[in-house]
Amino acid sequence: MTCVPDATILAALERRLGPKGYISDPAAMAPWLTDWRGRVHGHTAALLSPADVSEVQDIVRLAAASRVALVPQGGNSSMVAGATPPADGSALLLSLRRMKAVRDLSADDNIAVVEAGVVLSDLHLAAETIGRRFPLSLGAKGTATIGGLISTNAGGTQVLRFGTMRALVAGIEAVLPSGERFDGLSALRKDNRGYDLRQLLTGAEGTLGVVTAASLRLVPAIGARAVAWVGLASPHAALRLLRRLEAATGDAIESFEAVPANALAMVLRHIPGTRAPLSGQHDWNILIEATAPLGAPDPVEQLTGLLAAAAGEALVADAVVASSEAQADALWKLRESIAEAERIDGAAAKHDISVPVSDMPDFLIEARAAVEERFAGARVIAFGHLGDGNIHFNVQPPLGIDPKRWLEAEGPRVNAFVHDLVAARSGSLSAEHGIGQLKLAEFARTADPVRLGALRAIKNALDPLGIMNPGKLVPEPAP
Ligand code: MLT
Ligand code: ZN
């Protein structure tokens, strides 16, 4: 059990962090106390914003001494309320946003060493300055921070080729729940000293310590890219197209993102400046990005030829390949705005699921029919990372019903129904967003007890006082 922060610890923290690092003004804290989706509202006595690792260490030491819980936070763009403090005010919010130094950029090692508060789009720009690229991207790139991306093992739209954050973290610096600094920043390509703490802290959602910096893998800068929008009849046709493109292009295909007709319509309805990329309507659309290194032939011609051949065989119904960077950005905006359009559209039961890639086309058709039959009038919007077998399988309320009330009444039943369909295909109820608060109950309900036991054992070993982000990721054992 942790303790509510009292006046003594608050005064000690205020003295140590000064006015920039210790914020207790409710108006200044307010934006950081509600999750991105606006579903979970937290409360805290203070927002702690350290400037360097030694301040993080002192915060953790003081918290451990008083048994006060800490909730680490980056850009506050968690999809599962993983960085929102509890409503009872029992925890302090620990923001890493002031720690935003790029400590080193090495073209020889292909490594960037950056602090946890660096925003993803700033890392993209920093890598460009040495002719390199950080190959992970997602819709929230303008706000998501490196610490949060590591702590959630973020995915995004380039996983197909480069993997999730796990594959890109070459080294890590973190403050453990004891207050000790773990210096694992050295970016060794080979290091076989047993349990990999770098991997343990990646995806730990701040429950095992506070990530303060990381060494991240860079790849060569892109010479040219081809971005296409393809209309086709089914996810089965889409997967056949992906495998064909991969066979023809080697590893040039980086993104293969599915956008069903209803998700596209929602974006066009809510996001200013967007327009339909194809003249007709298609049940499924795929956004494809292929890239080529500097000096290699432009991939536009090859992708255009491959899509024309696929259209000749009726695998593709229609397609457009962007003829300028502005057009490519406009196509990407359609894909990257889906989450924002959904947020504007109103509450829905959200699921971030994965099944084996080859099962996904059948799953999409069958699960949608099953949900719409079981919950009369409910509407499925299933979009995302088809090439990774990861779809955001969201269920909207029937038209004319208040979304919030529907979600309160039906949400848990809808979640359980969808997750059971996923489990039947040996899938995961969290492919890329993590567990946070919002998936905790379903994780506890569906997870193998062996998995949960191991998770709790690791948590207890590293954080015996339970001060690091309690109530997230690790379900409490049943009483
Ligand atoms: C996406 O793929 O657009 C994001 O993961 C956001 C979402 O799931 O809504
Ligand atoms: Zn996603």
Short mmCIF file of C-alpha atoms and ligand atoms in Angstrom, two decimals:
data_model
loop_
_atom_site.label_atom_id
_atom_site.label_comp_id
_atom_site.label_asym_id
_atom_site.label_seq_id
_atom_site.Cartn_x
_atom_site.Cartn_y
_atom_site.Cartn_z
CA MET A 1 0.00 0.00 0.00
CA THR A 2 1.26 3.47 -0.82
CA CYS A 3 0.62 6.63 1.24
CA VAL A 4 -1.00 9.93 0.27
CA PRO A 5 1.75 12.58 -0.08
CA ASP A 6 1.88 14.72 3.06
CA ALA A 7 3.13 18.28 3.62
CA THR A 8 6.64 17.08 4.55
CA ILE A 9 7.40 15.28 1.28
CA LEU A 10 5.74 18.03 -0.77
CA ALA A 11 7.91 20.69 0.91
CA ALA A 12 11.06 18.59 0.36
CA LEU A 13 10.22 18.14 -3.32
CA GLU A 14 9.45 21.83 -3.77
CA ARG A 15 12.81 22.74 -2.21
CA ARG A 16 14.72 20.27 -4.39
CA LEU A 17 13.00 21.04 -7.72
CA GLY A 18 12.39 24.79 -7.49
CA PRO A 19 9.54 26.67 -9.21
CA LYS A 20 10.18 25.20 -12.68
CA GLY A 21 10.20 21.64 -11.46
CA TYR A 22 7.45 21.73 -8.84
CA ILE A 23 4.00 22.76 -10.01
CA SER A 24 0.92 22.68 -7.82
CA ASP A 25 -1.22 25.30 -9.54
CA PRO A 26 -4.43 23.43 -10.53
CA ALA A 27 -4.77 25.31 -13.84
CA ALA A 28 -1.20 24.49 -14.89
CA MET A 29 -1.64 20.83 -13.95
CA ALA A 30 -5.09 20.38 -15.51
CA PRO A 31 -4.04 19.44 -19.10
CA TRP A 32 -1.96 16.57 -17.75
CA LEU A 33 -4.59 15.04 -15.51
CA THR A 34 -6.98 13.75 -18.17
CA ASP A 35 -6.00 11.09 -20.67
CA TRP A 36 -5.85 11.84 -24.41
CA ARG A 37 -9.21 10.26 -25.04
CA GLY A 38 -10.81 12.28 -22.26
CA ARG A 39 -12.11 9.19 -20.50
CA VAL A 40 -10.05 9.11 -17.30
CA HIS A 41 -9.62 12.05 -14.94
CA GLY A 42 -6.90 12.03 -12.33
CA HIS A 43 -5.94 14.20 -9.40
CA THR A 44 -2.59 14.99 -7.83
CA ALA A 45 -1.05 17.32 -5.27
CA ALA A 46 1.88 18.20 -7.52
CA LEU A 47 3.33 17.80 -10.97
CA LEU A 48 7.05 17.13 -10.69
CA SER A 49 9.11 18.13 -13.68
CA PRO A 50 12.80 17.32 -13.12
CA ALA A 51 15.51 18.91 -15.26
CA ASP A 52 18.02 16.04 -15.06
CA VAL A 53 18.61 12.48 -13.90
CA SER A 54 19.84 13.43 -10.45
CA GLU A 55 16.57 15.26 -9.81
CA VAL A 56 14.66 12.16 -10.94
CA GLN A 57 16.75 10.09 -8.50
CA ASP A 58 15.98 12.42 -5.62
CA ILE A 59 12.27 12.38 -6.45
CA VAL A 60 12.23 8.57 -6.46
CA ARG A 61 14.28 8.37 -3.22
CA LEU A 62 11.94 10.77 -1.45
CA ALA A 63 8.90 8.91 -2.77
CA ALA A 64 10.33 5.56 -1.66
CA ALA A 65 11.13 6.90 1.80
CA SER A 66 7.53 8.11 2.22
CA ARG A 67 5.96 5.28 0.21
CA VAL A 68 4.35 7.74 -2.16
CA ALA A 69 3.38 6.52 -5.62
CA LEU A 70 4.74 8.15 -8.78
CA VAL A 71 3.08 8.22 -12.20
CA PRO A 72 5.64 8.89 -14.96
CA GLN A 73 4.31 10.84 -17.93
CA GLY A 74 5.63 11.96 -21.34
CA GLY A 75 3.39 13.56 -23.97
CA ASN A 76 0.19 12.29 -22.33
CA SER A 77 -0.92 10.59 -25.54
CA SER A 78 -1.42 7.12 -24.04
CA MET A 79 -4.35 5.29 -25.61
CA VAL A 80 -4.97 3.30 -22.42
CA ALA A 81 -4.66 6.02 -19.75
CA GLY A 82 -1.29 4.60 -18.76
CA ALA A 83 0.07 7.99 -17.66
CA THR A 84 -2.99 9.38 -15.89
CA PRO A 85 -2.75 9.52 -12.09
CA PRO A 86 -5.46 7.97 -9.92
CA ALA A 87 -8.51 10.07 -9.06
CA ASP A 88 -7.93 9.83 -5.30
CA GLY A 89 -4.83 12.06 -5.36
CA SER A 90 -2.67 9.31 -3.88
CA ALA A 91 0.12 9.67 -6.47
CA LEU A 92 2.42 12.41 -7.73
CA LEU A 93 2.75 13.05 -11.45
CA LEU A 94 6.33 12.81 -12.71
CA SER A 95 6.69 14.55 -16.06
CA LEU A 96 9.83 13.94 -18.11
CA ARG A 97 9.05 16.72 -20.58
CA ARG A 98 11.80 19.08 -19.40
CA MET A 99 14.47 16.46 -20.06
CA LYS A 100 14.73 16.95 -23.79
CA ALA A 101 18.42 17.05 -24.64
CA VAL A 102 19.79 15.24 -27.65
CA ARG A 103 22.95 14.02 -25.93
CA ASP A 104 24.68 12.52 -28.96
CA LEU A 105 24.18 11.73 -32.63
CA SER A 106 26.57 9.25 -34.23
CA ALA A 107 26.50 8.51 -37.94
CA ASP A 108 29.26 5.93 -37.43
CA ASP A 109 27.27 3.97 -34.87
CA ASN A 110 23.87 4.84 -36.40
CA ILE A 111 22.78 5.87 -32.92
CA ALA A 112 21.00 8.84 -31.32
CA VAL A 113 21.28 9.23 -27.57
CA VAL A 114 18.32 11.28 -26.40
CA GLU A 115 16.57 12.10 -23.16
CA ALA A 116 13.11 10.83 -22.33
CA GLY A 117 11.30 14.13 -22.95
CA VAL A 118 12.41 14.50 -26.58
CA VAL A 119 9.34 14.64 -28.82
CA LEU A 120 9.31 12.05 -31.62
CA SER A 121 9.12 14.61 -34.46
CA ASP A 122 12.14 16.43 -32.95
CA LEU A 123 14.10 13.18 -33.01
CA HIS A 124 13.13 12.77 -36.69
CA LEU A 125 14.59 16.22 -37.39
CA ALA A 126 17.73 15.59 -35.32
CA ALA A 127 18.46 12.34 -37.19
CA GLU A 128 18.11 14.16 -40.52
CA THR A 129 20.94 16.51 -39.55
CA ILE A 130 23.40 13.60 -39.82
CA GLY A 131 21.83 12.00 -42.90
CA ARG A 132 19.97 9.35 -40.92
CA ARG A 133 16.40 8.54 -40.01
CA PHE A 134 14.64 7.29 -36.91
CA PRO A 135 12.21 4.84 -38.51
CA LEU A 136 9.29 4.82 -36.08
CA SER A 137 6.36 7.12 -36.71
CA LEU A 138 2.77 7.51 -35.61
CA GLY A 139 -0.09 10.01 -35.63
CA ALA A 140 0.92 11.53 -32.28
CA LYS A 141 4.53 12.20 -33.38
CA GLY A 142 4.19 15.91 -32.54
CA THR A 143 3.47 15.19 -28.86
CA ALA A 144 4.59 11.64 -28.01
CA THR A 145 7.93 11.56 -26.20
CA ILE A 146 10.74 9.02 -26.38
CA GLY A 147 10.25 7.95 -22.76
CA GLY A 148 6.57 7.24 -23.36
CA LEU A 149 7.24 5.50 -26.66
CA ILE A 150 9.76 3.23 -24.95
CA SER A 151 7.60 2.64 -21.90
CA THR A 152 4.68 1.58 -24.10
CA ASN A 153 6.81 -0.24 -26.69
CA ALA A 154 5.04 1.88 -29.29
CA GLY A 155 4.30 0.56 -32.77
CA GLY A 156 2.99 2.92 -35.43
CA THR A 157 3.04 2.79 -39.19
CA GLN A 158 6.57 1.53 -40.01
CA VAL A 159 6.59 -1.63 -37.88
CA LEU A 160 6.26 -3.82 -40.95
CA ARG A 161 9.86 -3.11 -41.86
CA PHE A 162 11.56 -1.86 -38.71
CA GLY A 163 9.68 -3.47 -35.82
CA THR A 164 8.28 -1.82 -32.71
CA MET A 165 10.22 0.38 -30.28
CA ARG A 166 11.80 -2.76 -28.79
CA ALA A 167 13.74 -3.33 -31.98
CA LEU A 168 15.01 0.25 -31.96
CA VAL A 169 16.12 0.65 -28.35
CA ALA A 170 19.84 -0.10 -28.31
CA GLY A 171 20.49 1.14 -24.78
CA ILE A 172 18.64 2.61 -21.85
CA GLU A 173 19.18 4.81 -18.81
CA ALA A 174 16.60 4.56 -16.07
CA VAL A 175 16.05 5.37 -12.43
CA LEU A 176 14.99 2.20 -10.65
CA PRO A 177 12.42 2.22 -7.81
CA SER A 178 15.32 2.24 -5.32
CA GLY A 179 16.46 5.60 -6.70
CA GLU A 180 19.58 4.04 -8.26
CA ARG A 181 20.52 5.02 -11.79
CA PHE A 182 20.81 2.09 -14.21
CA ASP A 183 23.27 3.13 -16.90
CA GLY A 184 22.66 0.85 -19.86
CA LEU A 185 23.13 3.49 -22.55
CA SER A 186 26.11 1.89 -24.24
CA ALA A 187 24.78 0.85 -27.64
CA LEU A 188 26.43 -2.54 -28.01
CA ARG A 189 25.34 -4.59 -30.99
CA LYS A 190 26.08 -7.72 -29.03
CA ASP A 191 25.72 -8.01 -25.26
CA ASN A 192 24.90 -11.34 -23.69
CA ARG A 193 25.05 -10.64 -19.98
CA GLY A 194 21.82 -12.42 -19.10
CA TYR A 195 18.45 -10.80 -18.37
CA ASP A 196 18.08 -7.84 -20.68
CA LEU A 197 17.09 -4.87 -18.49
CA ARG A 198 16.81 -2.68 -21.56
CA GLN A 199 14.04 -4.93 -22.88
CA LEU A 200 12.46 -5.34 -19.45
CA LEU A 201 12.08 -1.57 -19.07
CA THR A 202 10.77 -1.23 -22.63
CA GLY A 203 7.01 -1.76 -22.52
CA ALA A 204 6.98 -1.74 -18.70
CA GLU A 205 4.68 1.33 -18.64
CA GLY A 206 6.72 2.94 -15.89
CA THR A 207 5.98 0.13 -13.44
CA LEU A 208 9.63 -0.91 -13.02
CA GLY A 209 11.34 2.49 -13.01
CA VAL A 210 11.58 5.77 -14.86
CA VAL A 211 13.21 5.75 -18.30
CA THR A 212 15.35 8.91 -18.45
CA ALA A 213 17.30 8.46 -21.71
CA ALA A 214 17.91 5.95 -24.48
CA SER A 215 20.28 5.07 -27.27
CA LEU A 216 18.16 4.60 -30.36
CA ARG A 217 18.96 2.93 -33.65
CA LEU A 218 19.00 5.06 -36.77
CA VAL A 219 18.79 3.89 -40.38
CA PRO A 220 19.97 5.56 -43.61
CA ALA A 221 17.94 8.55 -44.77
CA ILE A 222 15.35 7.95 -47.44
CA GLY A 223 16.30 8.91 -50.99
CA ALA A 224 12.78 8.78 -52.36
CA ARG A 225 9.41 7.40 -51.37
CA ALA A 226 6.30 6.27 -53.20
CA VAL A 227 2.97 6.66 -51.43
CA ALA A 228 -0.12 5.03 -52.89
CA TRP A 229 -3.79 4.82 -51.99
CA VAL A 230 -5.42 1.63 -53.20
CA GLY A 231 -9.10 0.70 -53.28
CA LEU A 232 -9.95 -3.00 -53.15
CA ALA A 233 -12.75 -5.38 -52.29
CA SER A 234 -11.57 -7.30 -49.24
CA PRO A 235 -8.82 -7.68 -46.63
CA HIS A 236 -8.01 -11.01 -48.27
CA ALA A 237 -7.16 -9.20 -51.53
CA ALA A 238 -5.15 -6.70 -49.49
CA LEU A 239 -2.98 -9.36 -47.88
CA ARG A 240 -2.38 -11.06 -51.24
CA LEU A 241 -1.31 -7.66 -52.59
CA LEU A 242 1.10 -7.11 -49.70
CA ARG A 243 2.86 -10.43 -50.19
CA ARG A 244 3.12 -9.80 -53.90
CA LEU A 245 4.61 -6.32 -53.40
CA GLU A 246 7.10 -7.67 -50.87
CA ALA A 247 8.20 -10.41 -53.22
CA ALA A 248 8.76 -7.88 -56.01
CA THR A 249 10.41 -5.08 -54.02
CA GLY A 250 12.53 -6.78 -51.34
CA ASP A 251 12.14 -4.78 -48.16
CA ALA A 252 11.00 -1.51 -49.74
CA ILE A 253 7.44 -1.70 -48.42
CA GLU A 254 7.40 0.09 -45.06
CA SER A 255 3.73 0.73 -44.50
CA PHE A 256 0.62 -1.16 -45.42
CA GLU A 257 -2.27 0.43 -43.58
CA ALA A 258 -5.91 -0.60 -43.92
CA VAL A 259 -8.65 2.03 -44.00
CA PRO A 260 -12.20 0.69 -44.43
CA ALA A 261 -14.82 2.82 -46.19
CA ASN A 262 -16.46 3.92 -42.93
CA ALA A 263 -13.14 5.12 -41.41
CA LEU A 264 -12.35 7.14 -44.53
CA ALA A 265 -15.85 8.65 -44.48
CA MET A 266 -15.36 9.65 -40.83
CA VAL A 267 -12.07 11.39 -41.60
CA LEU A 268 -13.61 13.25 -44.56
CA ARG A 269 -16.50 14.31 -42.31
CA HIS A 270 -14.45 15.62 -39.41
CA ILE A 271 -10.98 16.64 -40.56
CA PRO A 272 -10.81 19.94 -42.42
CA GLY A 273 -8.88 20.03 -45.69
CA THR A 274 -9.20 16.30 -46.45
CA ARG A 275 -10.69 14.90 -49.65
CA ALA A 276 -11.38 11.45 -51.08
CA PRO A 277 -8.34 10.18 -52.97
CA LEU A 278 -10.24 7.93 -55.42
CA SER A 279 -13.35 8.73 -57.44
CA GLY A 280 -15.36 5.66 -56.40
CA GLN A 281 -16.06 4.13 -52.96
CA HIS A 282 -14.30 0.94 -51.97
CA ASP A 283 -15.03 -1.36 -49.05
CA TRP A 284 -11.32 -1.34 -48.21
CA ASN A 285 -8.52 1.11 -48.87
CA ILE A 286 -4.83 0.54 -48.31
CA LEU A 287 -2.20 3.22 -47.80
CA ILE A 288 1.14 1.91 -49.04
CA GLU A 289 4.53 3.49 -48.61
CA ALA A 290 7.62 2.14 -50.38
CA THR A 291 11.01 3.77 -49.95
CA ALA A 292 14.39 3.69 -51.63
CA PRO A 293 17.78 4.74 -50.25
CA LEU A 294 19.69 7.72 -51.64
CA GLY A 295 20.97 7.03 -55.15
CA ALA A 296 18.63 4.06 -55.74
CA PRO A 297 15.95 4.18 -58.47
CA ASP A 298 12.80 6.11 -57.55
CA PRO A 299 10.24 3.61 -56.18
CA VAL A 300 7.28 5.48 -57.77
CA GLU A 301 7.70 3.85 -61.13
CA GLN A 302 8.02 0.36 -59.71
CA LEU A 303 5.03 0.70 -57.38
CA THR A 304 2.91 2.20 -60.16
CA GLY A 305 3.76 -0.73 -62.43
CA LEU A 306 3.03 -3.33 -59.75
CA LEU A 307 -0.33 -1.74 -58.89
CA ALA A 308 -1.29 -1.56 -62.58
CA ALA A 309 -0.52 -5.25 -62.97
CA ALA A 310 -2.59 -6.04 -59.85
CA ALA A 311 -5.46 -3.97 -61.27
CA GLY A 312 -5.21 -5.96 -64.52
CA GLU A 313 -5.89 -9.11 -62.51
CA ALA A 314 -8.73 -7.47 -60.55
CA LEU A 315 -6.79 -7.75 -57.27
CA VAL A 316 -6.92 -3.95 -57.03
CA ALA A 317 -10.05 -1.96 -57.99
CA ASP A 318 -8.45 1.47 -58.24
CA ALA A 319 -5.24 3.17 -57.11
CA VAL A 320 -3.46 6.48 -57.10
CA VAL A 321 0.26 7.00 -56.55
CA ALA A 322 1.16 10.42 -55.15
CA SER A 323 2.98 12.54 -57.69
CA SER A 324 4.38 15.04 -55.19
CA GLU A 325 5.39 15.19 -51.53
CA ALA A 326 2.33 17.36 -50.85
CA GLN A 327 0.07 14.65 -52.29
CA ALA A 328 1.90 11.98 -50.31
CA ASP A 329 1.38 14.00 -47.11
CA ALA A 330 -2.31 14.43 -47.95
CA LEU A 331 -2.71 10.64 -48.28
CA TRP A 332 -0.92 10.09 -44.99
CA LYS A 333 -3.13 12.69 -43.33
CA LEU A 334 -6.17 10.58 -44.21
CA ARG A 335 -4.66 7.60 -42.39
CA GLU A 336 -3.14 9.44 -39.45
CA SER A 337 -6.29 11.43 -38.70
CA ILE A 338 -8.52 8.42 -38.04
CA ALA A 339 -7.92 8.47 -34.27
CA GLU A 340 -8.65 12.21 -34.12
CA ALA A 341 -11.77 11.82 -36.30
CA GLU A 342 -13.00 9.03 -34.00
CA ARG A 343 -12.41 11.23 -30.99
CA ILE A 344 -14.54 13.97 -32.54
CA ASP A 345 -17.20 11.46 -33.58
CA GLY A 346 -17.82 10.38 -29.99
CA ALA A 347 -17.22 7.57 -27.56
CA ALA A 348 -16.70 4.04 -28.82
CA ALA A 349 -15.46 0.75 -27.43
CA LYS A 350 -11.84 0.64 -28.61
CA HIS A 351 -9.79 -2.48 -29.13
CA ASP A 352 -6.16 -2.73 -30.18
CA ILE A 353 -5.91 -6.35 -31.13
CA SER A 354 -3.57 -8.66 -32.98
CA VAL A 355 -3.94 -12.14 -34.43
CA PRO A 356 -1.57 -14.02 -36.72
CA VAL A 357 -1.31 -11.98 -39.93
CA SER A 358 -2.76 -14.74 -42.10
CA ASP A 359 -5.84 -14.98 -39.82
CA MET A 360 -6.61 -11.26 -39.88
CA PRO A 361 -8.69 -11.11 -43.11
CA ASP A 362 -11.07 -13.84 -41.86
CA PHE A 363 -11.12 -12.29 -38.40
CA LEU A 364 -12.12 -8.90 -39.81
CA ILE A 365 -15.08 -10.29 -41.72
CA GLU A 366 -16.24 -12.78 -39.10
CA ALA A 367 -15.73 -10.66 -36.00
CA ARG A 368 -17.50 -7.70 -37.54
CA ALA A 369 -20.53 -9.86 -38.44
CA ALA A 370 -20.53 -11.45 -34.98
CA VAL A 371 -20.37 -8.10 -33.14
CA GLU A 372 -23.04 -6.52 -35.29
CA GLU A 373 -25.31 -9.51 -34.74
CA ARG A 374 -24.74 -9.68 -30.99
CA PHE A 375 -25.08 -5.89 -30.38
CA ALA A 376 -27.92 -4.70 -32.57
CA GLY A 377 -27.14 -1.48 -34.40
CA ALA A 378 -23.50 -1.32 -33.22
CA ARG A 379 -21.05 -0.27 -35.96
CA VAL A 380 -17.56 -1.68 -36.34
CA ILE A 381 -14.74 0.55 -37.55
CA ALA A 382 -11.68 -1.64 -37.98
CA PHE A 383 -8.55 0.00 -39.32
CA GLY A 384 -4.80 0.02 -39.01
CA HIS A 385 -1.73 -2.08 -39.34
CA LEU A 386 -2.94 -4.97 -41.48
CA GLY A 387 0.59 -5.96 -42.45
CA ASP A 388 1.42 -6.45 -38.75
CA GLY A 389 -1.77 -8.38 -37.97
CA ASN A 390 -2.75 -5.45 -35.70
CA ILE A 391 -6.11 -3.77 -36.15
CA HIS A 392 -7.89 -1.12 -34.11
CA PHE A 393 -11.21 -2.91 -33.93
CA ASN A 394 -13.50 -0.21 -32.60
CA VAL A 395 -17.21 -0.53 -31.96
CA GLN A 396 -19.46 2.51 -32.16
CA PRO A 397 -22.90 2.74 -30.59
CA PRO A 398 -26.08 2.42 -32.65
CA LEU A 399 -27.06 5.72 -34.30
CA GLY A 400 -29.32 7.89 -32.19
CA ILE A 401 -28.08 6.53 -28.86
CA ASP A 402 -26.00 8.66 -26.49
CA PRO A 403 -22.46 7.25 -26.97
CA LYS A 404 -21.32 7.79 -23.37
CA ARG A 405 -24.34 6.09 -21.87
CA TRP A 406 -24.09 3.23 -24.35
CA LEU A 407 -20.43 2.78 -23.53
CA GLU A 408 -21.13 2.70 -19.81
CA ALA A 409 -23.91 0.17 -20.21
CA GLU A 410 -22.54 -2.05 -22.99
CA GLY A 411 -18.79 -1.32 -23.06
CA PRO A 412 -17.65 -4.14 -20.75
CA ARG A 413 -19.80 -6.70 -22.59
CA VAL A 414 -18.55 -5.51 -25.99
CA ASN A 415 -14.93 -5.62 -24.79
CA ALA A 416 -15.29 -9.14 -23.44
CA PHE A 417 -17.02 -10.32 -26.62
CA VAL A 418 -14.29 -8.90 -28.90
CA HIS A 419 -11.44 -10.11 -26.71
CA ASP A 420 -12.89 -13.61 -26.56
CA LEU A 421 -12.98 -13.69 -30.36
CA VAL A 422 -9.33 -12.59 -30.35
CA ALA A 423 -8.36 -15.20 -27.74
CA ALA A 424 -10.01 -17.90 -29.85
CA ARG A 425 -7.38 -17.12 -32.49
CA SER A 426 -4.53 -17.01 -29.95
CA GLY A 427 -4.32 -13.25 -30.36
CA SER A 428 -3.53 -10.34 -28.06
CA LEU A 429 -5.88 -7.77 -26.53
CA SER A 430 -3.11 -5.19 -26.68
CA ALA A 431 -1.02 -5.22 -29.82
CA GLU A 432 0.63 -1.82 -29.46
CA HIS A 433 -1.11 0.50 -26.97
CA GLY A 434 -0.21 -1.36 -23.79
CA ILE A 435 -2.46 -2.26 -20.83
CA GLY A 436 -2.51 0.99 -18.80
CA GLN A 437 -5.71 1.37 -16.81
CA LEU A 438 -8.22 0.80 -19.56
CA LYS A 439 -7.24 -2.79 -20.42
CA LEU A 440 -6.34 -3.91 -16.92
CA ALA A 441 -9.56 -5.72 -16.04
CA GLU A 442 -9.73 -7.52 -19.36
CA PHE A 443 -6.06 -8.44 -19.14
CA ALA A 444 -6.67 -9.93 -15.68
CA ARG A 445 -9.74 -11.80 -16.97
CA THR A 446 -8.16 -13.28 -20.06
CA ALA A 447 -4.44 -13.73 -19.31
CA ASP A 448 -2.84 -17.06 -18.62
CA PRO A 449 -2.18 -17.25 -14.82
CA VAL A 450 1.40 -18.29 -15.57
CA ARG A 451 1.97 -15.04 -17.47
CA LEU A 452 0.37 -13.00 -14.67
CA GLY A 453 2.39 -14.79 -11.99
CA ALA A 454 5.67 -14.06 -13.76
CA LEU A 455 4.67 -10.44 -14.32
CA ARG A 456 3.88 -9.96 -10.62
CA ALA A 457 7.10 -11.66 -9.55
CA ILE A 458 9.18 -9.29 -11.69
CA LYS A 459 7.23 -6.27 -10.46
CA ASN A 460 7.64 -7.25 -6.81
CA ALA A 461 11.34 -7.95 -7.21
CA LEU A 462 12.16 -4.55 -8.69
CA ASP A 463 9.51 -2.44 -6.97
CA PRO A 464 8.82 -4.11 -3.62
CA LEU A 465 7.16 -0.96 -2.22
CA GLY A 466 4.82 -0.72 -5.22
CA ILE A 467 5.49 2.98 -5.78
CA MET A 468 5.97 2.91 -9.57
CA ASN A 469 2.77 3.60 -11.47
CA PRO A 470 0.52 1.34 -9.38
CA GLY A 471 -2.80 0.34 -10.91
CA LYS A 472 -1.30 0.06 -14.39
CA LEU A 473 -0.25 -2.98 -16.40
CA VAL A 474 0.13 -5.48 -13.53
CA PRO A 475 -3.23 -6.74 -12.26
CA GLU A 476 -3.57 -7.26 -8.52
CA PRO A 477 -4.10 -10.90 -7.55
CA ALA A 478 -7.76 -11.75 -6.86
CA PRO A 479 -8.50 -11.43 -3.10
C1 MLT B 1 -3.44 4.46 -34.95
O1 MLT B 1 -2.98 3.44 -35.46
O2 MLT B 1 -4.00 5.35 -35.61
C2 MLT B 1 -3.28 4.64 -33.49
O3 MLT B 1 -2.79 3.52 -32.86
C3 MLT B 1 -4.44 5.28 -32.87
C4 MLT B 1 -5.67 4.52 -32.58
O4 MLT B 1 -5.66 3.35 -32.30
O5 MLT B 1 -6.75 5.10 -32.52
ZN ZN B 2 -2.16 2.00 -34.28
#
